[in-house]
Amino acid sequence: ILLLQEFDLRIKDIKGADNMVADHMSRLHNAPYSSIPINEFFPDEQLFLLMREPWFADIVNYLVTKKMPAEWSRHDRYRFPSQMKFF
């Protein structure tokens, strides 16, 4: 529930739909209140970092600027347009 609070959600109930098995969230309002503190530590929560550019970054940069990276070798500059046509 704490993770969902970050998002702007609206849950709508459709009248006439049969819910044979009540889900966990529908039982929360009937649960007795307890004095157990809420654990806000999520061990599976991770931040992801890209260490290098995605594979298509060179193609996008070329299409926008019409320039190839200066650090490329002559062979890379020659090969790039022929490979780009497949994408």
CSV table of C-alpha atoms in Angstrom, one decimal:
chain,number,residue,atom,x,y,z
A,1,ILE,CA,0.0,0.0,0.0
A,2,LEU,CA,2.9,2.4,0.8
A,3,LEU,CA,4.4,1.9,-2.7
A,4,LEU,CA,1.0,2.6,-4.3
A,5,GLN,CA,0.7,5.9,-2.4
A,6,GLU,CA,3.3,7.4,-4.8
A,7,PHE,CA,0.9,7.1,-7.7
A,8,ASP,CA,-2.3,8.9,-8.5
A,9,LEU,CA,-4.7,6.0,-8.6
A,10,ARG,CA,-8.5,5.7,-8.8
A,11,ILE,CA,-10.0,2.3,-8.2
A,12,LYS,CA,-13.5,1.9,-9.6
A,13,ASP,CA,-16.0,-0.8,-8.7
A,14,ILE,CA,-18.2,-2.1,-11.5
A,15,LYS,CA,-21.7,-2.8,-10.3
A,16,GLY,CA,-23.0,-6.2,-11.3
A,17,ALA,CA,-19.6,-7.8,-11.6
A,18,ASP,CA,-19.4,-10.9,-9.4
A,19,ASN,CA,-16.3,-11.3,-7.3
A,20,MET,CA,-16.3,-14.9,-6.1
A,21,VAL,CA,-13.0,-14.5,-4.2
A,22,ALA,CA,-12.4,-11.4,-2.2
A,23,ASP,CA,-8.9,-10.0,-2.7
A,24,HIS,CA,-6.6,-8.8,-0.1
A,25,MET,CA,-7.3,-5.1,-0.5
A,26,SER,CA,-11.0,-5.6,-0.1
A,27,ARG,CA,-10.4,-7.1,3.4
A,28,LEU,CA,-8.3,-4.3,4.7
A,29,HIS,CA,-11.2,-2.1,5.9
A,30,ASN,CA,-12.6,-5.0,8.0
A,31,ALA,CA,-9.2,-5.9,9.6
A,32,PRO,CA,-8.9,-5.0,13.3
A,33,TYR,CA,-6.6,-2.1,14.0
A,34,SER,CA,-3.3,-3.2,15.6
A,35,SER,CA,-0.4,-1.4,17.1
A,36,ILE,CA,2.2,-3.1,14.9
A,37,PRO,CA,4.4,-0.4,13.3
A,38,ILE,CA,4.6,-0.2,9.6
A,39,ASN,CA,7.8,-1.4,8.1
A,40,GLU,CA,8.9,1.1,5.4
A,41,PHE,CA,12.0,-0.9,4.5
A,42,PHE,CA,11.6,-2.7,1.2
A,43,PRO,CA,14.6,-5.1,0.6
A,44,ASP,CA,13.7,-5.6,-3.1
A,45,GLU,CA,13.6,-1.9,-3.9
A,46,GLN,CA,16.5,-1.0,-6.1
A,47,LEU,CA,17.7,1.8,-8.2
A,48,PHE,CA,19.0,1.0,-11.6
A,49,LEU,CA,21.9,2.8,-13.3
A,50,LEU,CA,22.9,2.5,-16.9
A,51,MET,CA,26.7,2.5,-17.1
A,52,ARG,CA,26.7,3.0,-20.9
A,53,GLU,CA,24.4,4.4,-23.5
A,54,PRO,CA,21.8,2.0,-25.0
A,55,TRP,CA,22.7,0.3,-28.3
A,56,PHE,CA,20.4,2.6,-30.3
A,57,ALA,CA,21.9,5.9,-29.0
A,58,ASP,CA,24.4,6.2,-31.9
A,59,ILE,CA,21.6,5.8,-34.4
A,60,VAL,CA,19.4,8.4,-32.8
A,61,ASN,CA,22.2,10.9,-32.4
A,62,TYR,CA,23.2,10.5,-36.0
A,63,LEU,CA,19.6,11.0,-37.2
A,64,VAL,CA,19.3,14.2,-35.2
A,65,THR,CA,22.7,15.8,-35.8
A,66,LYS,CA,23.8,14.1,-39.0
A,67,LYS,CA,27.3,13.7,-37.4
A,68,MET,CA,29.1,10.6,-36.4
A,69,PRO,CA,31.1,10.5,-33.2
A,70,ALA,CA,34.6,11.9,-33.5
A,71,GLU,CA,36.2,9.0,-31.6
A,72,TRP,CA,35.1,6.4,-34.1
A,73,SER,CA,37.7,4.8,-36.4
A,74,ARG,CA,37.5,5.1,-40.2
A,75,HIS,CA,36.2,1.5,-40.4
A,76,ASP,CA,33.4,2.3,-37.9
A,77,ARG,CA,32.4,5.4,-39.8
A,78,TYR,CA,32.3,3.4,-43.1
A,79,ARG,CA,30.4,0.4,-41.6
A,80,PHE,CA,27.8,2.5,-39.6
A,81,PRO,CA,25.5,3.6,-42.5
A,82,SER,CA,25.3,0.1,-43.9
A,83,GLN,CA,24.3,-1.4,-40.6
A,84,MET,CA,21.9,1.4,-39.8
A,85,LYS,CA,19.6,0.5,-42.7
A,86,PHE,CA,18.6,-2.7,-40.8
A,87,PHE,CA,17.1,-0.6,-38.0
